[in-house]
Tab-separated table of N, CA and C in Angstrom:
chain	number	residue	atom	x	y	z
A	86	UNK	N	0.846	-1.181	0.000
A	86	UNK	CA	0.000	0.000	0.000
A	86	UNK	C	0.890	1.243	0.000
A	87	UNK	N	0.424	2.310	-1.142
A	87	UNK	CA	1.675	3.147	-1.139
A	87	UNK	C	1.225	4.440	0.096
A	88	UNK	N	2.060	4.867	0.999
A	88	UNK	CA	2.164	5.433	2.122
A	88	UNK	C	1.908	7.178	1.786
A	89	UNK	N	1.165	7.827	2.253
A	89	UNK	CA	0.780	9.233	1.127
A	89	UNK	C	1.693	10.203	2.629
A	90	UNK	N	2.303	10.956	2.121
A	90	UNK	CA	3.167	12.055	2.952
A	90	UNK	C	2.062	12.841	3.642
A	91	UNK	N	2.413	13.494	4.886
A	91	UNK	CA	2.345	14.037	5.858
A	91	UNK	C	1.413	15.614	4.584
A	92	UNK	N	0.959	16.811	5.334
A	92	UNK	CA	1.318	17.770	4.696
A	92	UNK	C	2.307	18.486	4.579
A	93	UNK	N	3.418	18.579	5.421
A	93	UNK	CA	4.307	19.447	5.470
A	93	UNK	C	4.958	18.013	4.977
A	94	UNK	N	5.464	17.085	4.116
A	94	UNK	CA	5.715	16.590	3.660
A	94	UNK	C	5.648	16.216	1.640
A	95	UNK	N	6.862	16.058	1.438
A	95	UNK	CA	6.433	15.465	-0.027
A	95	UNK	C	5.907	14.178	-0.407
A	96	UNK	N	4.994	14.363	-1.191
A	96	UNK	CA	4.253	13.074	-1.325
A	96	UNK	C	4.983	11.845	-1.981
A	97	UNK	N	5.084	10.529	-1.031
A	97	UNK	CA	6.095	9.262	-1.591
A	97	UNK	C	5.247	8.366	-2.518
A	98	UNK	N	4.637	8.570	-3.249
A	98	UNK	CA	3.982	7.857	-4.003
A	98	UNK	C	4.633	6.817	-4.792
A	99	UNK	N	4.380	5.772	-5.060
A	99	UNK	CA	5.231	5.092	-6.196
A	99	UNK	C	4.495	4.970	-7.561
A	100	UNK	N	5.551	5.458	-8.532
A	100	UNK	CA	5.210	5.864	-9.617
A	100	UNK	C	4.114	4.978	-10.215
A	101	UNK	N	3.161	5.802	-11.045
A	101	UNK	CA	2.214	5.293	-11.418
A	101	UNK	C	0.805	4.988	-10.274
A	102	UNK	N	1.294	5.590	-9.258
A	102	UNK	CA	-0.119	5.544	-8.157
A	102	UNK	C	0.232	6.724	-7.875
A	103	UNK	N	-0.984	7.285	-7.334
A	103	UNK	CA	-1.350	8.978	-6.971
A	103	UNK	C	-2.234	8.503	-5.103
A	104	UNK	N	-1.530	9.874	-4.609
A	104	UNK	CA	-1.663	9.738	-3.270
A	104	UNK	C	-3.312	10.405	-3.017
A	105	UNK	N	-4.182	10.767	-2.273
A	105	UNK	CA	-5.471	11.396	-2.338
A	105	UNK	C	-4.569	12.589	-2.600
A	106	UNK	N	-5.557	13.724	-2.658
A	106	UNK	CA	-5.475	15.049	-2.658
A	106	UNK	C	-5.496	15.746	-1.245
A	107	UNK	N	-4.673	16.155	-0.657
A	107	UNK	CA	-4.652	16.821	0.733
A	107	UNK	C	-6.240	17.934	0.817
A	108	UNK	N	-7.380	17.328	1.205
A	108	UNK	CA	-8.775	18.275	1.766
A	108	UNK	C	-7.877	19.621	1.855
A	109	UNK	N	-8.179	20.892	1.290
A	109	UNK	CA	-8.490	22.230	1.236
A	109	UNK	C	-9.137	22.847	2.792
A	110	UNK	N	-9.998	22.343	3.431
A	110	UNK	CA	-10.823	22.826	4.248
A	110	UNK	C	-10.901	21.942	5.231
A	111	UNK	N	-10.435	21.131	5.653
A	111	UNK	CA	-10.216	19.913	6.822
A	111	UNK	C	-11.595	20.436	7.744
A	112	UNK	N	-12.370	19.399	7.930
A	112	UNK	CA	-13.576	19.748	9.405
A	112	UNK	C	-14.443	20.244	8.924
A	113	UNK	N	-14.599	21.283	7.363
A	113	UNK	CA	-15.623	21.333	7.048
A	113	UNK	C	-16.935	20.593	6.685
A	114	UNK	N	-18.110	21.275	6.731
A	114	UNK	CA	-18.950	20.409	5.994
A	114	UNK	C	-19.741	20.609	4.709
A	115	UNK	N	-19.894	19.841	3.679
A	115	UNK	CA	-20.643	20.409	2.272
A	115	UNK	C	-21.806	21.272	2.413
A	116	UNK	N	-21.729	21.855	1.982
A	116	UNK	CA	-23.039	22.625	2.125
A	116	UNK	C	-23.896	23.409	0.181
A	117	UNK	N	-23.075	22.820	-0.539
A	117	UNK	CA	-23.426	23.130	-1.973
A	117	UNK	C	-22.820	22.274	-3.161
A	118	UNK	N	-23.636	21.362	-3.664
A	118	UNK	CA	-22.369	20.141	-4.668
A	118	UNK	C	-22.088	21.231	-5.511
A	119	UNK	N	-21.395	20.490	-6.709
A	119	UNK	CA	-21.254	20.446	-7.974
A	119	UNK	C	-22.573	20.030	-8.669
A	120	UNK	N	-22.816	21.233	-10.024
A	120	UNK	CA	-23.740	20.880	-10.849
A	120	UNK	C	-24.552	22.344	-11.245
A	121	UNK	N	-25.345	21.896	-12.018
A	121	UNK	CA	-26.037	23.010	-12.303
A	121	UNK	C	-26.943	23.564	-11.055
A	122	UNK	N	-27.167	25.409	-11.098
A	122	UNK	CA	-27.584	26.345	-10.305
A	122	UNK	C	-27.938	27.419	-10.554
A	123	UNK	N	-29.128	27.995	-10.604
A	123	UNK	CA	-29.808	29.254	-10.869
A	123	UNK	C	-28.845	29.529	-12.351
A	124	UNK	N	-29.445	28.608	-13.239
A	124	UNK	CA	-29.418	28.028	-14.227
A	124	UNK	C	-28.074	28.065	-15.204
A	125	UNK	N	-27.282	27.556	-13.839
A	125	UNK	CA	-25.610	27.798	-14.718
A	125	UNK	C	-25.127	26.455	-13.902
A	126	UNK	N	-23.810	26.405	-14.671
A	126	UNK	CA	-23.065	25.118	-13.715
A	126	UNK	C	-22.385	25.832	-12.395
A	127	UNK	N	-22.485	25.271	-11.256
A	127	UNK	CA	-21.801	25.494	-10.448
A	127	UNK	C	-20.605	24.577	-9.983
A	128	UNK	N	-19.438	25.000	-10.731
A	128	UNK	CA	-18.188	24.245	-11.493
A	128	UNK	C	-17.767	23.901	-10.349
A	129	UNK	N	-17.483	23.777	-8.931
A	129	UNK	CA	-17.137	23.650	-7.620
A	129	UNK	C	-18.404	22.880	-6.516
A	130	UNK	N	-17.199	22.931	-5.296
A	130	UNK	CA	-18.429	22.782	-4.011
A	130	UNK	C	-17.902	23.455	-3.244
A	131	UNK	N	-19.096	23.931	-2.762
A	131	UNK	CA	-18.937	24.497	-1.243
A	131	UNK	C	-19.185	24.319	0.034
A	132	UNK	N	-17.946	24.283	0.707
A	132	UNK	CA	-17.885	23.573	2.151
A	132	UNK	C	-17.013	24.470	3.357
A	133	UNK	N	-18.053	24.293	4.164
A	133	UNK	CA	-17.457	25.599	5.421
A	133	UNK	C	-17.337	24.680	7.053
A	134	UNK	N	-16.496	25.643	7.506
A	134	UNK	CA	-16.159	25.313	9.185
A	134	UNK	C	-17.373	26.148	9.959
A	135	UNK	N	-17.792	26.941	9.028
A	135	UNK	CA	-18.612	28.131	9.746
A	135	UNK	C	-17.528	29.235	10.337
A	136	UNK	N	-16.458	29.426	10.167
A	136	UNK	CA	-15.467	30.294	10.667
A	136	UNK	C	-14.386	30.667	9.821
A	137	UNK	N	-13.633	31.152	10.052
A	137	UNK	CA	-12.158	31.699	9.524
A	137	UNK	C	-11.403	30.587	9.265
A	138	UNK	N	-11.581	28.735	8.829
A	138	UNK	CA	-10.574	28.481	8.796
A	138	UNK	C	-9.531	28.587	7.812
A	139	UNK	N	-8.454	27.940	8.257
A	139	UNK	CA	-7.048	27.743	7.659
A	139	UNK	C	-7.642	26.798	6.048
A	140	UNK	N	-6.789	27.519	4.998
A	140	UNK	CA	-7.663	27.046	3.861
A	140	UNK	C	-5.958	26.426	3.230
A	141	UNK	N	-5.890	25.272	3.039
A	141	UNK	CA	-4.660	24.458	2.445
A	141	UNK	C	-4.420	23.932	1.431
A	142	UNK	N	-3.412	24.012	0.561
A	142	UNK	CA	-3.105	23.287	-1.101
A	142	UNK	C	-3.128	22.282	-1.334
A	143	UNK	N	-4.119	21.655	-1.954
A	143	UNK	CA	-4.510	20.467	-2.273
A	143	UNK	C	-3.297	19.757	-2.640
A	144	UNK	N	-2.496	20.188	-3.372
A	144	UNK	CA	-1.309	19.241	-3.830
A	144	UNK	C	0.078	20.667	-4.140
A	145	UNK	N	1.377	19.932	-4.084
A	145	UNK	CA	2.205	20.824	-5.028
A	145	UNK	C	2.186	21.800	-6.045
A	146	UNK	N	2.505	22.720	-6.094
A	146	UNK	CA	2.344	23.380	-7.277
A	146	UNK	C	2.566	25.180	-7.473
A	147	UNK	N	2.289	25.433	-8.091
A	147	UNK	CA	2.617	27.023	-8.483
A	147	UNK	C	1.506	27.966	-8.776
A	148	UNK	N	1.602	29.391	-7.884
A	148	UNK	CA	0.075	30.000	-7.993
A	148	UNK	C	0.384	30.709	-9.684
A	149	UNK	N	-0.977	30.341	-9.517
A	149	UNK	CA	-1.010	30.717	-11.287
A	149	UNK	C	-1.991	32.262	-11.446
A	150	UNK	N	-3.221	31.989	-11.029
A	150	UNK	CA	-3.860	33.372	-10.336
A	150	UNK	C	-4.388	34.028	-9.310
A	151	UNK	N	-4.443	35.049	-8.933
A	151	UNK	CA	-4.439	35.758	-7.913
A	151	UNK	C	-5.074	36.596	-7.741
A	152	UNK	N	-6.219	36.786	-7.143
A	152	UNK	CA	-6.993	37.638	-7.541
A	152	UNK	C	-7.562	38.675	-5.851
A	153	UNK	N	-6.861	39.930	-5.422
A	153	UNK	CA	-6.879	40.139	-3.807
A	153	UNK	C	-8.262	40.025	-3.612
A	154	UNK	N	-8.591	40.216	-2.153
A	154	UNK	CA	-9.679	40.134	-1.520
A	154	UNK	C	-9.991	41.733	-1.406
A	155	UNK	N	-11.341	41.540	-1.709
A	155	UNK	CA	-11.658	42.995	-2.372
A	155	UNK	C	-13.010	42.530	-2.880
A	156	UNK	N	-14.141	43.719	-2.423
A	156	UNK	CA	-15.258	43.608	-3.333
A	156	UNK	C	-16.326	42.739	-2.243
A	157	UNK	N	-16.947	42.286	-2.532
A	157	UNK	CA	-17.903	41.360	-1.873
A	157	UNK	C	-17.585	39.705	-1.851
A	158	UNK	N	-16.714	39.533	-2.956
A	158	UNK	CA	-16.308	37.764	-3.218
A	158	UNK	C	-15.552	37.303	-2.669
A	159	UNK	N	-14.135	38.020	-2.114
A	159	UNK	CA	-13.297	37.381	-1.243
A	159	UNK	C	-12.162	37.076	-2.124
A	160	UNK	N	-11.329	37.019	-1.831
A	160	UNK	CA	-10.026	36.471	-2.345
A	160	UNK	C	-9.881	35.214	-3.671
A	161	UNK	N	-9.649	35.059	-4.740
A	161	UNK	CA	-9.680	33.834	-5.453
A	161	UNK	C	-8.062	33.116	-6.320
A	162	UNK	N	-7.559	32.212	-5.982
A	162	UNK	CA	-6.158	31.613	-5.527
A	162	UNK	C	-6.249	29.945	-6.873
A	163	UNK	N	-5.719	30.410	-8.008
A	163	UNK	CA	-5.852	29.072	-8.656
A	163	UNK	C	-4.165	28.140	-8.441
A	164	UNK	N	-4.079	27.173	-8.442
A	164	UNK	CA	-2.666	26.724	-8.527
A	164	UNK	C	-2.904	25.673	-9.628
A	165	UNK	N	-1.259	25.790	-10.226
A	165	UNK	CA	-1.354	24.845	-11.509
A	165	UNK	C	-0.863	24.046	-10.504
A	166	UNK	N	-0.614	22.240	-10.804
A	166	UNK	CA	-0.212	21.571	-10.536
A	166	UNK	C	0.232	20.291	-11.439
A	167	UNK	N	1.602	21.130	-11.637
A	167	UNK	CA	2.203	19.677	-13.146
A	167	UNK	C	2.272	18.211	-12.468
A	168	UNK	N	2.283	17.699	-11.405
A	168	UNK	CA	2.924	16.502	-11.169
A	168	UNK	C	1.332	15.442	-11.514
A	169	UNK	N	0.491	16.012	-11.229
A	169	UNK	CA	-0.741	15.708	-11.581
A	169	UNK	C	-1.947	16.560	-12.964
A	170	UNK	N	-1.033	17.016	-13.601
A	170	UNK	CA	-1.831	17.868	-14.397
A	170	UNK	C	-3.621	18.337	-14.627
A	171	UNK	N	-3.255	18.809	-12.956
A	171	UNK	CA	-4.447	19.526	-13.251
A	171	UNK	C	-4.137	21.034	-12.618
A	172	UNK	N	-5.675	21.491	-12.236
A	172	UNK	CA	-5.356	22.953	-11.703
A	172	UNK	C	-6.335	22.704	-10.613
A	173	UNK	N	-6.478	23.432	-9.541
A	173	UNK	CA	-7.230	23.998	-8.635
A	173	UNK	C	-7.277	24.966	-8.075
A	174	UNK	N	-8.838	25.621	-7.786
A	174	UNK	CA	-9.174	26.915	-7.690
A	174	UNK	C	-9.645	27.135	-6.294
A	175	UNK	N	-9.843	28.277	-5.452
A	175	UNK	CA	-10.176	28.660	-4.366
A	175	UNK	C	-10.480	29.813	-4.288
A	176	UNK	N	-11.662	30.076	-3.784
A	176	UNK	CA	-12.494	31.292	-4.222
A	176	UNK	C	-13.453	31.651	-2.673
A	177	UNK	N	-13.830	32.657	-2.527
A	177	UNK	CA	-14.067	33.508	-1.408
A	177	UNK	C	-13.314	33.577	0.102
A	178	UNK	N	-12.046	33.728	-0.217
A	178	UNK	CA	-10.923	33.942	1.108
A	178	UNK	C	-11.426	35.593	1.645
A	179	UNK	N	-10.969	35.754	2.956
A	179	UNK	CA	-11.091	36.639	3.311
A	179	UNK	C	-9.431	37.202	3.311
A	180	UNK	N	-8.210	36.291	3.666
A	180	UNK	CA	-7.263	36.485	3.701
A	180	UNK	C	-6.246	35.393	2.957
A	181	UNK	N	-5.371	36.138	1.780
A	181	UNK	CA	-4.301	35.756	1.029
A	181	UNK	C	-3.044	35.188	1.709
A	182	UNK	N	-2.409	34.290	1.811
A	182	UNK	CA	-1.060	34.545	2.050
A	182	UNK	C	0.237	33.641	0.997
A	183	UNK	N	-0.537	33.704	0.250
A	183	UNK	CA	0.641	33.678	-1.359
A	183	UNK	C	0.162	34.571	-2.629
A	184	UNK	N	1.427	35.056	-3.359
A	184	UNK	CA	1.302	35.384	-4.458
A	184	UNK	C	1.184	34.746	-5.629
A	185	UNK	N	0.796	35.121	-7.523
A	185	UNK	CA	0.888	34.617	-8.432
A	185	UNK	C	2.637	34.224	-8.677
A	186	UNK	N	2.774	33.303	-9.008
A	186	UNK	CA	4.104	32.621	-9.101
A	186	UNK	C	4.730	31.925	-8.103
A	187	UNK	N	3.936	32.079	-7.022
A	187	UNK	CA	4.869	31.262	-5.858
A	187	UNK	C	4.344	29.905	-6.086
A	188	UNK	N	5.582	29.062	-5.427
A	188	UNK	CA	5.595	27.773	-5.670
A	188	UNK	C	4.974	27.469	-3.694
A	189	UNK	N	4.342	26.620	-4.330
A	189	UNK	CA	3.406	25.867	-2.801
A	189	UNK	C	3.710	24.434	-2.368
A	190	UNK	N	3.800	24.435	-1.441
A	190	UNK	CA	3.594	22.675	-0.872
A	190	UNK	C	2.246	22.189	-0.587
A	191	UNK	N	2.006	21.054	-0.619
A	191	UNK	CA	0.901	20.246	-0.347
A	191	UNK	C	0.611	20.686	0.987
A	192	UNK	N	-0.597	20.779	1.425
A	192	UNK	CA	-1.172	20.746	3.190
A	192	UNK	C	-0.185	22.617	3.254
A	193	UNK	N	0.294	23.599	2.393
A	193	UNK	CA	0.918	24.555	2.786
A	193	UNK	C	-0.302	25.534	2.875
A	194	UNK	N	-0.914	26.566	3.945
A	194	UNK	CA	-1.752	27.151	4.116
A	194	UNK	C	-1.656	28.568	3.109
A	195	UNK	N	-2.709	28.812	2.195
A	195	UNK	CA	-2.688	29.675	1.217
A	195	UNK	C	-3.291	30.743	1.635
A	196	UNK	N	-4.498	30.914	2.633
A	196	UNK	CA	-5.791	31.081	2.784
A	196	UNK	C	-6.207	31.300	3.711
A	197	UNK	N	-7.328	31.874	4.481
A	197	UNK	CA	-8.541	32.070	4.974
A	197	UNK	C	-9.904	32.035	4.914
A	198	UNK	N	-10.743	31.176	4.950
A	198	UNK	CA	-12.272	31.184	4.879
A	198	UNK	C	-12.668	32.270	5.309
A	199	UNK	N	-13.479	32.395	3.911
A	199	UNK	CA	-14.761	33.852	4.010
A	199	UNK	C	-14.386	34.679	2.896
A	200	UNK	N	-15.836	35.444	3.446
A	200	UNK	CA	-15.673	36.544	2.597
A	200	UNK	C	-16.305	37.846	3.057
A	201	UNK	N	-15.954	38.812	2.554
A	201	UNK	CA	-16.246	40.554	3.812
A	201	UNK	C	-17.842	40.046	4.185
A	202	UNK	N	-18.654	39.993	2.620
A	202	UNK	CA	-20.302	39.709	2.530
A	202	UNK	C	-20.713	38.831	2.115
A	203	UNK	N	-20.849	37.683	2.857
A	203	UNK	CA	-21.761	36.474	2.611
A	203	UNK	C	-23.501	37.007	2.233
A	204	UNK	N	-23.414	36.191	1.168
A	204	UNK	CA	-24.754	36.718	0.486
A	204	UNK	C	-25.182	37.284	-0.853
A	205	UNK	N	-23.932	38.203	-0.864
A	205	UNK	CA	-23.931	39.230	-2.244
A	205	UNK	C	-23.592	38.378	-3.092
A	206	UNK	N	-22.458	37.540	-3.353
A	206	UNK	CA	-22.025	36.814	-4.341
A	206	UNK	C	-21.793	35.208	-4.104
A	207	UNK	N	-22.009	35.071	-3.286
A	207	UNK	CA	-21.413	33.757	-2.767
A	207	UNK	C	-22.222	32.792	-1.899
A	208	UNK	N	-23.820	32.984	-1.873
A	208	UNK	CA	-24.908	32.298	-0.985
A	208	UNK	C	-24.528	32.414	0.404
A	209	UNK	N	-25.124	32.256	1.063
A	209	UNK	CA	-25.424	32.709	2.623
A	209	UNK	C	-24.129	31.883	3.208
A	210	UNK	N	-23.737	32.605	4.531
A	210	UNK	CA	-22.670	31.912	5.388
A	210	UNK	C	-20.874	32.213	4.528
A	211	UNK	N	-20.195	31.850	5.600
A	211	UNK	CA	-18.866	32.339	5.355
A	211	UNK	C	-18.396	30.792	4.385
A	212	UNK	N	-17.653	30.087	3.470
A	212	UNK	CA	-17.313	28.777	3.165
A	212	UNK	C	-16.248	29.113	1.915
A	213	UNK	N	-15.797	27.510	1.731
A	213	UNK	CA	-14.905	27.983	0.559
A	213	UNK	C	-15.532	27.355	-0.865
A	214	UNK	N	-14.928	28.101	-1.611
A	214	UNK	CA	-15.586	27.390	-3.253
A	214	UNK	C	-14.234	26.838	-3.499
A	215	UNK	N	-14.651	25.241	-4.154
A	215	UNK	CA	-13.188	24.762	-4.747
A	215	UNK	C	-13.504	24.054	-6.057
A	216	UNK	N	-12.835	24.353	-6.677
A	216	UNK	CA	-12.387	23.768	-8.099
A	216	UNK	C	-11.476	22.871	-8.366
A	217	UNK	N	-11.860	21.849	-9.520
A	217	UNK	CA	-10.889	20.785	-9.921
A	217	UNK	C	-10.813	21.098	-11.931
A	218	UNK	N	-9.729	21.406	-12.194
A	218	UNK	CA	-9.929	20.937	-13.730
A	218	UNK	C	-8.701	20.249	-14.105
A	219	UNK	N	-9.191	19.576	-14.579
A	219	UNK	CA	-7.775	18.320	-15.325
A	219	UNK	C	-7.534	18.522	-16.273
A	220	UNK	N	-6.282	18.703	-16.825
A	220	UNK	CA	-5.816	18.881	-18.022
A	220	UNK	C	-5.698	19.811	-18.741
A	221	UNK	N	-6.591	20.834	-18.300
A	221	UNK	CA	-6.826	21.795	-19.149
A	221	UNK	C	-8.114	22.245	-19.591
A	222	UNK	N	-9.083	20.779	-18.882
A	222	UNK	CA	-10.338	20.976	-19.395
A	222	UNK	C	-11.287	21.365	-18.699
A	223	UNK	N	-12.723	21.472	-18.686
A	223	UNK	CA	-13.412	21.753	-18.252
A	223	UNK	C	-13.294	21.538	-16.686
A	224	UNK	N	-14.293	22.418	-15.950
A	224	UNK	CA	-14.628	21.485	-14.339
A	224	UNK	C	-14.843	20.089	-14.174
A	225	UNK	N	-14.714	19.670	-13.315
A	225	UNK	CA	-15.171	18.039	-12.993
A	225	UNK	C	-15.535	18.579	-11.202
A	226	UNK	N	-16.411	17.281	-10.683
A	226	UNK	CA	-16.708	17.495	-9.413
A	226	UNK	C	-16.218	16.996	-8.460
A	227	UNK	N	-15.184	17.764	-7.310
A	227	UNK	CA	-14.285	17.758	-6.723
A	227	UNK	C	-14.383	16.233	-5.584
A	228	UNK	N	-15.390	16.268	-5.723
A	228	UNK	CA	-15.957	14.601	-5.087
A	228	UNK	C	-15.359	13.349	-5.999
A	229	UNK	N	-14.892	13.810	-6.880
A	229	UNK	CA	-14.594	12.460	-7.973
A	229	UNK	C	-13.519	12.233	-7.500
A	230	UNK	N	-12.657	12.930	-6.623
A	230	UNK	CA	-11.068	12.794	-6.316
A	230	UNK	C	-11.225	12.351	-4.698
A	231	UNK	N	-10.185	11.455	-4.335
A	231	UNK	CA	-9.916	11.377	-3.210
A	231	UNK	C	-9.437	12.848	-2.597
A	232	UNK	N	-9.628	12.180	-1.106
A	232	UNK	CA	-8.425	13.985	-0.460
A	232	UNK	C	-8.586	12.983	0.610
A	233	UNK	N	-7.645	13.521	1.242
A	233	UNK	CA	-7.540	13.285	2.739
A	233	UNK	C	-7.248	14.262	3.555
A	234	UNK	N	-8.131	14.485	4.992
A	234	UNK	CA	-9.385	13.759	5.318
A	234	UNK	C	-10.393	13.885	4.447
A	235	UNK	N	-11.158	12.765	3.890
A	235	UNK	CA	-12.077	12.902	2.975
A	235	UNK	C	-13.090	14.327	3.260
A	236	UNK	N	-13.544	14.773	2.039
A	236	UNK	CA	-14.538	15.594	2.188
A	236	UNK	C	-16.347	15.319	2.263
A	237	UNK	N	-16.546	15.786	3.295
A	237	UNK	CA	-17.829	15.555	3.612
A	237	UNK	C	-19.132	16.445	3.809
């Protein structure tokens, strides 16, 4: 059974197996799938502590965009991630703590849950929006991937 690294760890995978995805939001709970919504896709899910938590990088990788916290939406944080070629997104932070181009570790804290105004853009309550796209392509629903601790 291949042994998946710590977060403050690199992941020991043996080639050709993939470790889960390190959970973004640890303790949260779902509170919005993936799928269509007030008649659009809602390319993510959303899942909250109900508080400020610590919001963490799903896997290795490099911030690609950056978008400050500002406005009613909150902070939004994509990272590429070559070792797995995909990307992931994070959307309504209240607080940043990486830039576009920095390189990230797995389980490395990017983030803060929330946003100034829950409500205006982002449905009721403080939570995070997360994104999965593979390859290059479209969304997929972030439930299709392992993480650890699973998301619930």
């Amino acid at each position: 059974t291949a042994q998946c690294a710590k977060p403050d760890q690199k992941p020991s995978c043996p080639p050709g197996q993939s470790c889960p995805l390190q959970n973004p939001n640890p303790g949260a709970t779902l509170t919005s799938p993936f799928g269509p919504r007030w008649g659009r896709l809602h390319a993510g899910i959303d899942y909250s502590t109900g508080g400020a938590a610590r919001i963490l990088a799903a896997e290795d990788g490099i911030v690609k965009e950056y978008a400050p916290v500002g406005g009613s939406c909150g902070g939004i944080i994509s990272i590429k991630h070559p070792s797995r070629n995909l990307e992931t997104r994070y959307l309504h932070m209240q607080r940043l703590l990486v830039t576009a181009g920095q390189q990230v570790k797995r389980g490395q804290q990017i983030g803060v849950e929330g946003n100034q105004k829950p409500g205006i853009c982002s449905g009721p309550g403080i939570h995070l929006h997360y994104e999965i796209y593979p390859g290059g392509g479209g969304a997929v629903n972030p439930l299709s991937y392992k993480h650890s601790p699973p998301i619930r």
